[in-house]
Coordinates of C-alpha atoms and ligand atoms in Angstrom, one line a residue:
X778 CA 41.0 3.6 75.6
X779 CA 38.2 1.2 74.8
X780 CA 38.1 -0.7 71.7
X781 CA 35.6 -0.1 68.8
X782 CA 32.9 -2.6 68.3
X783 CA 33.6 -4.9 65.5
X784 CA 31.1 -7.4 64.2
X785 CA 28.4 -8.8 66.3
X786 CA 29.5 -12.1 67.9
X787 CA 28.8 -14.2 71.1
X788 CA 30.3 -17.3 69.7
X789 CA 33.7 -17.7 71.1
X790 CA 35.1 -19.9 68.3
X791 CA 34.2 -17.2 65.8
X792 CA 35.9 -14.6 68.3
X793 CA 39.2 -16.2 68.3
X794 CA 38.7 -16.5 64.5
X795 CA 38.4 -12.5 64.3
X796 CA 41.4 -11.9 66.6
X797 CA 43.5 -14.0 64.6
X798 CA 42.5 -12.1 61.6
X799 CA 43.1 -8.6 63.5
X800 CA 46.9 -10.0 64.6
X801 CA 47.3 -11.1 61.0
X802 CA 46.4 -7.8 59.7
X803 CA 49.1 -6.3 62.0
X804 CA 51.7 -8.8 60.8
X805 CA 50.8 -8.1 57.3
X806 CA 51.1 -4.3 57.3
X807 CA 54.3 -4.4 59.7
X808 CA 56.1 -6.6 57.4
X809 CA 56.4 -4.3 54.4
X810 CA 55.5 -0.9 55.5
X811 CA 57.1 0.9 52.9
X812 CA 54.9 -0.6 50.4
X813 CA 51.8 0.0 52.3
X814 CA 52.9 3.7 52.9
X815 CA 53.6 4.0 49.1
X816 CA 50.0 3.0 48.7
X817 CA 48.4 5.0 51.1
X818 CA 50.1 8.0 49.8
X819 CA 49.1 7.2 46.4
X820 CA 45.5 6.5 47.4
X821 CA 45.4 10.1 49.2
X822 CA 46.6 12.0 46.5
X823 CA 44.5 10.1 43.9
X824 CA 41.3 10.9 46.1
X825 CA 42.4 14.6 46.6
X826 CA 44.0 15.2 43.1
X827 CA 41.8 18.1 42.4
X828 CA 42.1 19.9 45.7
X829 CA 43.0 23.7 45.7
X830 CA 45.9 23.1 48.4
X831 CA 47.8 20.7 46.2
X832 CA 47.2 22.4 43.0
X833 CA 48.5 25.6 45.1
X834 CA 51.8 23.8 45.4
X835 CA 52.2 22.9 41.9
X836 CA 50.7 19.4 42.2
X837 CA 48.4 18.4 39.4
X838 CA 47.5 14.8 39.6
X839 CA 51.0 13.3 40.4
X840 CA 50.9 10.6 43.0
X841 CA 54.3 9.5 43.4
X842 CA 56.5 10.2 46.4
X843 CA 59.4 12.0 44.9
X844 CA 57.1 14.8 43.4
X845 CA 55.0 15.0 46.6
X846 CA 58.0 15.7 48.8
X847 CA 59.7 18.0 46.2
X848 CA 56.4 20.4 45.9
X849 CA 54.7 20.0 49.1
X850 CA 55.8 21.9 52.1
X851 CA 56.2 20.7 55.8
X852 CA 53.6 23.0 57.4
X853 CA 52.1 24.1 60.9
X854 CA 48.9 24.6 61.9
X855 CA 49.5 28.1 61.6
X856 CA 50.3 27.6 57.9
X857 CA 46.9 26.2 57.3
X858 CA 44.9 28.5 59.3
X859 CA 43.8 30.5 56.4
X860 CA 42.4 27.6 54.8
X861 CA 40.7 26.1 57.8
X862 CA 39.1 29.6 58.7
X863 CA 37.7 29.6 55.0
X864 CA 36.1 26.3 55.7
X865 CA 34.9 27.1 59.1
X866 CA 33.1 30.3 57.6
X867 CA 31.1 28.1 55.2
X868 CA 33.4 27.6 51.9
X869 CA 32.5 24.1 50.5
X870 CA 34.9 24.0 47.9
X871 CA 37.5 21.2 47.8
X872 CA 40.4 23.1 49.6
X873 CA 42.0 20.4 51.5
X874 CA 39.9 17.2 50.9
X875 CA 37.7 16.2 47.6
X876 CA 35.5 14.7 50.2
X877 CA 32.9 16.9 52.2
X878 CA 34.2 18.1 55.5
X879 CA 31.8 16.4 57.9
X880 CA 33.0 18.2 60.9
X881 CA 35.8 19.9 62.7
X882 CA 37.5 18.1 65.6
X883 CA 38.9 20.3 68.3
X884 CA 42.2 19.5 69.4
X885 CA 43.7 20.1 72.6
X886 CA 46.5 21.8 71.0
X887 CA 46.0 25.7 70.8
X888 CA 46.7 28.4 68.4
X889 CA 46.4 31.9 69.4
X890 CA 44.6 30.7 72.5
X891 CA 42.1 29.0 70.9
X892 CA 41.6 25.2 70.3
X893 CA 42.9 23.9 66.7
X894 CA 40.3 22.7 64.5
X895 CA 41.1 19.7 62.5
X896 CA 38.7 19.1 59.4
X897 CA 37.5 15.8 59.1
X898 CA 35.5 13.5 56.5
X899 CA 33.2 10.7 57.2
X900 CA 35.4 7.9 56.1
X901 CA 38.1 8.6 59.0
X902 CA 35.3 7.3 61.4
X903 CA 35.8 3.7 59.7
X904 CA 39.4 4.2 60.0
X905 CA 39.3 4.8 63.9
X906 CA 37.0 2.1 64.4
X907 CA 39.8 -0.4 62.5
X908 CA 42.3 1.0 65.1
X909 CA 40.1 0.3 68.0
X910 CA 39.2 -3.3 66.7
X911 CA 43.1 -4.2 67.0
X912 CA 43.4 -3.5 70.7
X913 CA 41.6 -6.3 72.2
X914 CA 42.9 -8.9 70.1
X915 CA 46.3 -7.7 71.2
X916 CA 45.0 -7.6 74.6
X917 CA 43.7 -11.3 74.9
X918 CA 47.0 -12.6 73.8
X919 CA 48.3 -11.6 77.4
X920 CA 45.2 -11.6 79.4
X921 CA 42.9 -14.3 78.5
X922 CA 39.2 -14.4 79.1
X923 CA 38.4 -10.6 78.9
X924 CA 35.3 -11.7 77.0
X925 CA 33.6 -13.4 80.0
X926 CA 33.1 -10.1 82.0
X927 CA 32.9 -6.3 81.6
X928 CA 35.0 -3.2 81.1
X929 CA 34.3 -0.4 83.5
X930 CA 35.3 2.7 81.5
X931 CA 34.5 6.5 82.4
X932 CA 33.9 7.9 79.2
X933 CA 32.6 11.2 78.5
X934 CA 31.3 13.6 75.9
X935 CA 32.1 17.5 75.9
X936 CA 30.2 20.4 74.9
X937 CA 30.3 21.1 70.9
X938 CA 29.6 24.4 69.2
X939 CA 29.0 25.3 65.2
X940 CA 31.2 27.3 63.2
X941 CA 29.9 30.4 61.3
X942 CA 29.6 27.9 58.5
X943 CA 27.5 25.5 60.1
X944 CA 29.8 22.6 60.8
X945 CA 30.1 21.0 64.1
X946 CA 33.3 21.5 66.2
X947 CA 34.0 18.8 68.9
X948 CA 36.7 16.7 70.2
X949 CA 37.6 13.7 68.4
X950 CA 36.0 11.4 71.2
X951 CA 32.7 13.0 71.7
X952 CA 32.3 12.9 67.8
X953 CA 33.1 8.9 68.1
X954 CA 30.6 8.2 70.9
X955 CA 27.9 10.1 69.3
X956 CA 28.5 8.2 66.0
X957 CA 26.6 5.1 65.1
X958 CA 30.1 3.3 65.1
X959 CA 29.6 3.4 68.9
X960 CA 25.9 4.1 69.5
X961 CA 24.5 1.2 67.4
X962 CA 27.3 -1.0 68.0
X963 CA 26.1 -4.7 67.9
X964 CA 26.7 -6.9 71.0
X965 CA 30.3 -7.6 71.3
X966 CA 32.0 -9.1 74.5
X967 CA 34.7 -6.8 74.1
X968 CA 32.5 -3.6 74.0
X969 CA 30.7 -4.8 77.1
X970 CA 30.8 -1.9 79.2
X971 CA 29.1 -1.4 82.7
X972 CA 28.3 2.2 81.4
X973 CA 25.1 2.4 79.6
X974 CA 25.4 4.4 76.3
X975 CA 23.0 7.0 77.8
X976 CA 25.2 7.7 80.8
X977 CA 28.1 8.1 78.5
X978 CA 26.3 10.4 76.2
X979 CA 24.9 12.7 79.0
X980 CA 26.1 16.1 78.6
X981 CA 26.0 16.9 82.4
X982 CA 29.6 15.9 83.7
X983 CA 28.4 15.3 87.0
X984 CA 25.1 13.2 86.1
X985 CA 27.6 11.3 83.7
X986 CA 30.1 10.4 86.3
X987 CA 27.5 9.9 89.2
X988 CA 25.4 7.3 87.0
X989 CA 28.9 5.6 85.3
X990 CA 30.3 5.0 88.9
X991 CA 26.9 3.7 90.0
X992 CA 26.5 1.3 87.2
X993 CA 30.1 0.2 87.7
X994 CA 29.4 -0.2 91.5
X995 CA 26.3 -2.6 91.1
X996 CA 28.1 -4.7 88.5
X997 CA 31.4 -5.1 90.5
X998 CA 32.0 -8.7 90.3
X999 CA 31.6 -8.8 86.7
X1000 CA 34.3 -6.1 86.0
X1001 CA 37.6 -7.6 84.6
X1002 CA 39.1 -4.3 83.3
X1003 CA 38.8 -0.4 84.6
X1004 CA 39.9 2.5 82.8
X1005 CA 39.4 5.9 80.9
X1006 CA 41.1 7.7 78.1
X1007 CA 43.8 9.4 80.3
X1008 CA 45.1 8.6 83.6
X1009 CA 43.7 12.3 85.0
X1010 CA 40.2 11.2 84.1
X1011 CA 40.4 7.8 85.7
X1012 CA 41.9 9.6 89.0
X1013 CA 39.0 12.2 88.9
X1014 CA 36.6 9.1 89.0
X1015 CA 38.2 7.6 92.1
X1016 CA 38.3 10.9 93.9
X1017 CA 34.5 11.2 92.9
X1018 CA 33.8 8.0 94.7
X1019 CA 35.5 9.3 97.7
X1020 CA 33.2 12.0 97.9
X1021 CA 30.0 10.5 97.1
X1022 CA 30.3 6.8 98.1
X1023 CA 27.6 7.3 100.9
X1024 CA 24.8 8.6 98.6
X1025 CA 25.8 6.0 96.0
X1026 CA 25.5 3.2 98.5
X1027 CA 22.0 4.6 99.4
X1028 CA 20.8 4.4 96.0
X1029 CA 22.2 0.5 95.7
X1030 CA 20.6 -0.5 99.1
X1031 CA 17.3 0.7 97.9
X1032 CA 17.5 0.3 94.3
X1033 CA 16.4 3.9 93.5
X1034 CA 18.1 6.6 91.9
X1035 CA 19.0 9.9 94.0
X1036 CA 17.3 12.9 92.8
X1037 CA 20.6 14.5 91.5
X1038 CA 20.1 12.6 88.5
X1039 CA 17.4 14.7 86.8
X1040 CA 18.1 13.5 83.1
X1041 CA 15.0 11.0 82.6
X1042 CA 17.0 8.9 79.7
X1043 CA 20.0 8.5 82.2
X1044 CA 17.8 7.6 85.1
X1045 CA 15.9 5.0 82.9
X1046 CA 19.2 3.5 81.7
X1047 CA 20.6 3.1 85.2
X1048 CA 17.3 1.7 86.6
X1049 CA 17.9 -1.1 84.0
X1050 CA 21.1 -1.9 86.0
X1051 CA 20.4 -1.0 89.5
X1052 CA 18.5 -3.4 92.0
X1053 CA 18.3 -3.2 95.5
X1054 CA 21.3 -5.0 97.1
X1055 CA 21.8 -3.9 100.8
X1056 CA 24.7 -6.6 101.1
X1057 CA 26.6 -5.0 98.2
X1058 CA 25.8 -1.5 99.7
X1059 CA 27.1 -2.6 103.1
X1060 CA 30.4 -3.9 101.4
X1061 CA 31.2 -0.8 99.6
X1062 CA 30.4 1.4 102.5
X1063 CA 32.7 -0.9 104.7
X1064 CA 35.7 -0.4 101.9
X1065 CA 35.1 3.1 101.6
X1066 CA 34.9 4.2 105.1
X1067 CA 38.4 2.5 105.9
X1068 CA 41.0 5.2 106.5
X1069 CA 43.2 4.2 103.8
X1070 CA 42.3 4.1 100.0
X1071 CA 45.0 2.2 99.1
X1072 CA 44.1 -0.7 97.0
X1073 CA 40.5 0.7 96.5
X1074 CA 40.2 -0.5 92.9
X1075 CA 41.1 -4.2 93.7
X1076 CA 38.8 -4.2 96.8
X1077 CA 35.7 -3.1 95.4
X1078 CA 36.3 -4.6 91.7
X1079 CA 38.0 -7.7 92.8
X1080 CA 38.3 -9.2 89.6
X1081 CA 40.0 -6.6 87.7
X1082 CA 43.2 -7.5 85.8
X1083 CA 44.4 -4.1 84.6
X1084 CA 43.7 -0.4 84.5
X1085 CA 43.5 0.8 81.0
X1086 CA 44.7 4.4 80.9
X1087 CA 47.3 6.5 78.9
X1088 CA 50.1 7.3 81.3
X1089 CA 52.7 8.2 78.9
X1090 CA 53.8 11.7 78.2
X1091 CA 52.7 14.0 80.8
X1092 CA 50.1 11.5 82.0
X1093 CA 53.1 9.8 83.7
X1094 CA 52.9 12.1 86.7
X1095 CA 49.8 10.0 87.7
X1096 CA 51.5 6.7 88.0
X1097 CA 52.1 6.9 91.7
X1098 CA 48.7 7.6 92.4
X1099 CA 47.3 5.1 90.2
X1100 CA 49.7 2.6 91.6
X1101 CA 48.4 3.4 95.0
X1102 CA 44.8 3.1 94.3
X1103 CA 45.2 -0.2 92.2
X1104 CA 47.7 -1.9 94.4
X1105 CA 50.0 -2.0 91.4
X1106 CA 47.8 -3.5 88.9
X1107 CA 49.3 -3.3 85.3
X1108 CA 48.7 0.0 83.8
X1109 CA 48.3 -0.5 80.3
X1110 CA 48.5 2.0 77.3
X1111 CA 46.9 0.7 74.6
X1112 CA 47.0 3.1 71.8
X1113 CA 48.5 6.4 70.5
X1114 CA 46.0 8.9 68.6
X1115 CA 45.0 12.3 68.0
X1116 CA 42.3 14.5 66.4
X1117 CA 44.3 14.6 63.3
X1118 CA 44.7 11.0 62.8
X1119 CA 44.8 7.7 65.0
X1120 CA 48.6 6.6 64.9
X1121 CA 49.3 3.1 66.6
X1122 CA 49.0 0.5 69.0
X1123 CA 51.0 -0.9 71.7
X1124 CA 51.7 -4.5 71.0
X1125 CA 53.4 -5.3 74.3
X1126 CA 50.4 -4.0 76.6
X1127 CA 51.5 -5.4 79.7
X1128 CA 55.0 -3.9 79.7
X1129 CA 55.8 -1.0 82.3
X1130 CA 54.8 2.7 81.4
X1131 CA 58.4 3.7 81.0
X1132 CA 58.6 0.8 78.3
X1133 CA 55.6 1.3 76.3
X1134 CA 56.3 1.5 72.6
X1135 CA 53.7 2.3 70.1
X1136 CA 53.7 0.6 66.6
X1137 CA 52.4 3.0 63.8
X1138 CA 49.8 1.4 61.8
X1139 CA 51.2 2.2 58.1
X1140 CA 47.4 2.2 56.6
X1141 CA 46.1 4.8 59.0
X1142 CA 48.1 7.8 57.3
X1143 CA 51.1 8.4 55.4
X1144 CA 54.0 9.1 58.1
X1145 CA 57.2 11.2 57.9
X1146 CA 59.7 12.1 60.5
X1147 CA 61.5 15.0 61.2
X1148 CA 64.9 14.5 63.0
X1149 CA 65.2 16.1 66.1
X1150 CA 68.2 18.7 66.4
X1151 CA 68.9 18.5 62.7
X1152 CA 66.5 20.9 61.3
X1153 CA 68.1 24.4 60.7
X1154 CA 65.5 26.8 60.8
X1155 CA 66.1 28.5 57.7
X1156 CA 66.3 25.2 55.9
X1157 CA 63.4 23.5 54.5
X1158 CA 62.7 20.5 56.6
X1159 CA 63.6 17.1 55.1
X1160 CA 62.0 14.4 57.1
X1161 CA 62.5 10.7 56.4
X1162 CA 60.0 8.0 55.8
X1163 CA 58.9 5.4 58.2
X1164 CA 61.2 2.7 56.7
X1165 CA 64.1 4.9 57.0
X1166 CA 64.1 6.0 61.0
X1167 CA 67.0 4.9 62.9
X1168 CA 67.1 2.9 66.5
X1169 CA 67.6 5.3 69.3
X1170 CA 67.1 8.3 67.1
X1171 CA 64.5 11.1 68.2
X1172 CA 62.0 12.4 65.5
X1173 CA 58.7 14.6 65.3
X1174 CA 55.8 13.1 63.5
X1175 CA 54.6 14.4 60.4
X1176 CA 51.5 13.1 58.9
X1177 CA 49.4 13.3 55.5
X1178 CA 46.1 12.1 56.3
X1179 CA 43.0 10.8 54.1
X1180 CA 41.2 13.9 55.6
X1181 CA 43.4 16.5 53.9
X1182 CA 46.4 17.3 56.1
X1183 CA 49.6 17.1 53.8
X1184 CA 52.9 16.9 55.7
X1185 CA 51.7 18.4 58.9
X1186 CA 53.8 18.6 61.8
X1187 CA 51.7 17.0 64.9
X1188 CA 54.1 18.4 67.3
X1189 CA 54.9 15.1 69.4
X1190 CA 58.4 14.0 69.8
X1191 CA 58.9 10.2 69.4
X1192 CA 61.8 8.0 70.0
X1193 CA 62.5 4.7 68.0
X1194 CA 62.9 2.0 70.6
X1195 CA 62.3 -1.4 68.4
X1196 CA 60.9 -2.9 65.5
X1197 CA 57.8 -5.2 64.8
X1198 CA 59.0 -6.9 61.7
X1199 CA 60.0 -4.2 59.6
X1200 CA 57.9 -1.5 61.2
X1201 CA 59.8 0.8 63.9
X1202 CA 58.0 1.1 67.3
X1203 CA 58.1 4.4 69.0
X1204 CA 58.2 5.7 72.8
X1205 CA 56.5 9.1 73.2
X1206 CA 58.8 11.7 74.5
X1207 CA 56.8 14.7 74.7
X1208 CA 54.7 17.1 73.0
X1209 CA 56.9 20.1 72.1
X1210 CA 56.5 23.4 74.0
X1211 CA 54.4 22.2 76.6
X1212 CA 55.4 23.6 80.0
X1213 CA 52.4 22.8 82.2
X1214 CA 49.6 20.0 81.6
X1215 CA 47.0 18.5 84.1
X1216 CA 44.5 17.1 81.9
X1217 CA 44.0 17.9 78.2
X1218 CA 45.4 21.3 78.5
X1219 CA 48.8 22.3 77.0
X1220 CA 50.2 25.3 78.1
X1221 CA 53.7 26.7 76.8
X1222 CA 56.4 29.0 78.3
X1223 CA 55.2 31.9 76.3
X1224 CA 51.7 31.7 77.2
X1225 CA 52.4 31.4 80.8
X1226 CA 55.1 34.3 80.7
X1227 CA 52.5 36.5 78.8
X1228 CA 49.8 35.6 81.4
X1229 CA 52.1 36.3 84.4
X1230 CA 53.3 39.7 83.1
X1231 CA 49.6 40.6 82.7
X1232 CA 48.8 39.6 86.4
X1233 CA 51.8 41.4 88.0
X1234 CA 50.3 44.5 86.7
X1235 CA 48.3 44.2 90.0
X1236 CA 51.3 44.5 91.9
X1237 CA 52.2 48.4 90.7
X1238 CA 50.1 50.1 93.2
X1239 CA 51.7 48.5 95.9
X1240 CA 55.2 49.2 94.7
X1241 CA 55.9 45.7 94.4
X1242 CA 57.6 43.8 91.4
X1243 CA 57.8 40.4 90.2
X1244 CA 61.5 39.6 90.4
X1245 CA 61.4 35.5 89.2
X1246 CA 59.0 32.8 88.9
X1247 CA 58.8 29.4 88.1
X1248 CA 55.9 26.8 87.8
X1249 CA 54.8 23.3 88.2
X1250 CA 51.8 21.1 87.8
X1251 CA 51.0 19.8 91.0
X1252 CA 49.2 16.6 90.8
X1253 CA 49.1 15.8 94.4
X1254 CA 45.7 17.4 94.7
X1255 CA 42.7 16.0 92.8
X1256 CA 42.1 17.5 90.6
X1257 CA 45.6 18.6 90.0
X1258 CA 46.5 22.3 89.5
X1259 CA 49.0 25.1 88.2
X1260 CA 51.3 26.4 91.0
X1261 CA 53.4 29.6 90.2
X1262 CA 56.0 30.5 92.8
X1263 CA 56.6 34.2 92.8
X1264 CA 59.5 36.0 94.1
X1265 CA 58.6 39.8 95.1
X1266 CA 60.4 43.1 95.6
X1267 CA 58.6 45.3 97.8
X1268 CA 59.8 48.9 98.4
X1269 CA 59.6 50.1 101.9
X1270 CA 59.2 47.3 104.7
X1271 CA 55.8 48.6 105.6
X1272 CA 54.0 47.8 102.4
X1273 CA 52.2 44.5 102.1
X1274 CA 50.4 43.3 99.1
X1275 CA 46.8 42.4 100.3
X1276 CA 45.8 38.9 100.0
X1277 CA 42.7 39.9 97.6
X1278 CA 45.3 41.4 95.2
X1279 CA 47.4 38.1 94.9
X1280 CA 44.1 36.4 94.4
X1281 CA 43.4 38.8 91.6
X1282 CA 46.6 37.9 90.2
X1283 CA 45.6 34.1 90.2
X1284 CA 42.6 34.8 88.2
X1285 CA 44.2 37.2 85.9
X1286 CA 46.7 34.5 84.9
X1287 CA 43.6 31.9 84.4
X1288 CA 41.9 34.2 82.1
X1289 CA 44.9 34.9 80.2
X1290 CA 45.4 31.0 79.8
X1291 CA 44.2 29.3 76.5
X1292 CA 40.5 28.1 76.1
X1293 CA 41.3 24.3 76.8
X1294 CA 42.6 25.4 80.3
X1295 CA 39.9 27.5 81.0
X1296 CA 37.1 24.8 80.0
X1297 CA 39.1 22.3 82.2
X1298 CA 38.8 24.7 85.0
X1299 CA 35.1 26.0 84.3
X1300 CA 33.4 23.3 82.6
X1301 CA 34.9 19.9 83.0
X1302 CA 36.3 20.7 86.4
X1303 CA 39.3 18.5 85.6
X1304 CA 41.8 21.2 86.8
X1305 CA 41.8 22.9 90.2
X1306 CA 42.2 26.6 91.1
X1307 CA 45.5 28.0 90.1
X1308 CA 47.7 28.7 93.2
X1309 CA 50.5 31.5 93.6
X1310 CA 53.2 30.6 96.2
X1311 CA 55.2 33.6 97.5
X1312 CA 58.7 32.9 98.5
X1313 CA 61.2 34.2 100.5
X1314 CA 63.8 36.8 99.1
X1315 CA 66.6 35.0 97.6
X1316 CA 64.9 32.1 96.5
X1317 CA 65.7 31.9 93.1
X1318 CA 69.3 32.6 93.9
X1319 CA 69.3 29.4 96.0
X1320 CA 67.8 27.8 93.3
X1321 CA 70.6 28.8 90.9
X1322 CA 73.2 27.7 93.3
X1323 CA 71.4 24.1 93.6
X1324 CA 71.2 23.9 89.8
X1325 CA 75.0 24.9 89.6
X1326 CA 75.9 22.4 92.0
X1327 CA 74.2 19.8 89.9
X1328 CA 76.4 20.6 87.1
X1329 CA 74.6 23.5 85.2
X1330 CA 76.8 26.2 83.6
X1331 CA 76.9 29.3 85.6
X1332 CA 77.0 31.4 82.4
X1333 CA 74.4 29.8 80.6
X1334 CA 72.0 29.3 83.7
X1335 CA 68.6 30.7 83.1
X1336 CA 65.6 30.2 85.7
X1337 CA 63.5 27.4 84.4
X1338 CA 59.8 28.4 84.0
X1339 CA 58.8 25.1 84.8
X1340 CA 60.0 22.5 87.2
X1341 CA 59.6 18.7 87.5
X1342 CA 62.4 17.7 89.3
X1343 CA 61.2 16.6 93.1
X1344 CA 64.1 18.1 94.9
X1345 CA 63.9 21.4 93.3
X1346 CA 60.2 21.1 94.1
X1347 CA 60.9 20.9 97.6
X1348 CA 63.5 23.3 97.7
X1349 CA 61.0 26.0 96.5
X1350 CA 58.1 24.7 98.9
X1351 CA 60.8 25.0 102.0
X1352 CA 60.9 28.9 101.1
X1353 CA 57.3 29.5 101.0
X1354 CA 55.8 32.3 103.1
X1355 CA 52.2 32.3 101.8
X1356 CA 50.2 31.1 99.4
X1357 CA 46.9 32.2 97.3
X1358 CA 44.3 30.6 95.3
X1359 CA 42.2 31.8 92.4
X1360 CA 38.8 32.4 94.0
X1361 CA 36.5 31.8 90.9
X1362 CA 36.6 30.1 87.7
X1363 CA 37.7 31.8 84.6
X1364 CA 35.4 32.7 81.9
X1365 CA 34.9 30.0 79.4
X1366 CA 32.2 29.4 76.5
X1367 CA 32.2 26.9 74.0
X1368 CA 33.1 27.9 70.5
X1369 CA 35.8 30.2 69.3
X1370 CA 36.3 33.8 70.4
X1371 CA 35.8 35.2 67.1
X1372 CA 32.6 32.9 66.5
X1373 CA 31.2 34.2 70.0
X1374 CA 31.8 37.8 69.0
X1375 CA 29.6 37.5 65.9
X1376 CA 26.4 36.7 67.8
Ligands
LIG2682 P1 44.2 15.6 70.5 O1 44.5 16.1 69.5 O2 43.4 16.7 71.5 O3 43.2 14.3 70.8 O4 45.5 15.3 71.5 C1 46.5 14.6 70.8 C2 47.6 14.6 71.6 O5 47.6 13.8 72.7 C3 48.7 13.8 70.7 O6 49.2 14.5 69.7 C4 49.6 13.6 72.1 O7 50.4 14.6 72.2 C5 48.7 13.2 73.0 N1 48.6 11.7 73.2 C6 47.6 11.1 72.7 N2 47.8 9.6 72.8 C7 48.9 9.7 73.5 C8 49.6 8.5 74.3 N3 49.1 7.3 73.9 N4 50.7 8.7 75.1 C9 51.2 10.1 75.1 N5 50.5 11.1 74.5 C10 49.3 10.7 73.9

């Protein structure tokens, strides 16, 4: 993720000074994290002493940790939903925060099939900017000279909607890119990107990608680092180049912009960068028309030092593809953040993806940790503090934020893998309950099961029933797509389920999945059509035999609803008899179902 602008500077000695200050800040806050955390909690509770939520739980102005922990419960999004709905409907009273709620950030997590809405306040933008400002000072310790060139980052805004009460609801990065913190940033060599702001802020995702790629190609010699937020987004950009290099080269050759760019603001911004350059066009054409695209990044952007994308968590599935395109350049995960709160940074950015550890910055929020496997459903969860976590132990992250979330379970599982001074460093294990994910989508087993049950209804008129299923996220296609393996039992050998019915099953599953999935399919085009692969009768018995041969207990064996292990996927693929794709995109409209019904 790109860093936020700091104060304007072109003078390298003051840049070095500024970097030193940022590194010193990290030293300071990690040297006494508990003290910092106590101060943060006290600040949050002081600022929000009068809010309804805290009063409801019996807190009347106390700001000490003991009282807070005794009275305020650990909660999930569903617990907060009634309060969030009130705010979304226009209640401006101080329910969660004493500061006005400036907007909702739509998280990629879902509840009831809809995006979660995270209330935020204006001051959070400053806190996010602070975290961004730490990234390049950290990075320059390992890769010097980055101030001498540009970053080619593919950054996008997504659609936004309004709640019935008139508050904007949009993803956190859309909110950030549209803010003056980003748009009006003074010149800074570390926020010097190949993409003009106008191309990033363009709502049309095709024009945005086209114009960003064109500018990136024009400035190829100046590019020192490339990236996107998530690995999936960067791979999509390379795929875009694969499809469109010929027209892009035409633009470079002639110095004119293809009419696909209809947005005049974007066109003007691109024309500020684009100059007729036949030699460059010829060079790019030569590279792109080679049969192998291995190392295409280093071939076209030869001065690139690293690829800046998140490849931890589910994004690790893209590492082999990135390695191939980049010829093994370092894949750098700089930060760990969410709509609820920005959490931390990677202080050793050139480490291997499997060794990435995030240091939570103790000033960002008040952090607590629920020990995994130690929380009896019937007992009140009892999280420990940042200073109490143990090396090697797994925890679920709980945050209390300045924006008004109190002891909120983020849903991420983290493992303590080391310490920076006295502050723990965490590896990201996974998000709880995610079975399938391609891009921002996170589909859990329950949701998948309900969708599949609904779709299997189409089989009834054909005397066919679904016996077993499993799924996997196929990222060998670009964009990746969900694959569902189905074993059917068909009564009477002459009956066949027509292909069109199985295609209907595909689209029914897609229509039943959450809004983040459907947006990825219909609007962002970041997910490909869902595929059903019919497998031979007896396939799932073979799967069980295989699992047992690997040591699974025969008594406890349950068909996994999602598979990741390559040999299992190979086994399933070897037993496929036919496959079907969703013939169209599922329906998706911005905003929430209930708001749209009001119109
Ligand atoms: P959102 O609320 O939509 O911004 O999504 C935030 C979630 O994305 C986090 O709670 C994590 O599950 C995931 N995420 C964010 N940063 C990282 C990272 N560096 N590594 C792995 N997962 C991440």
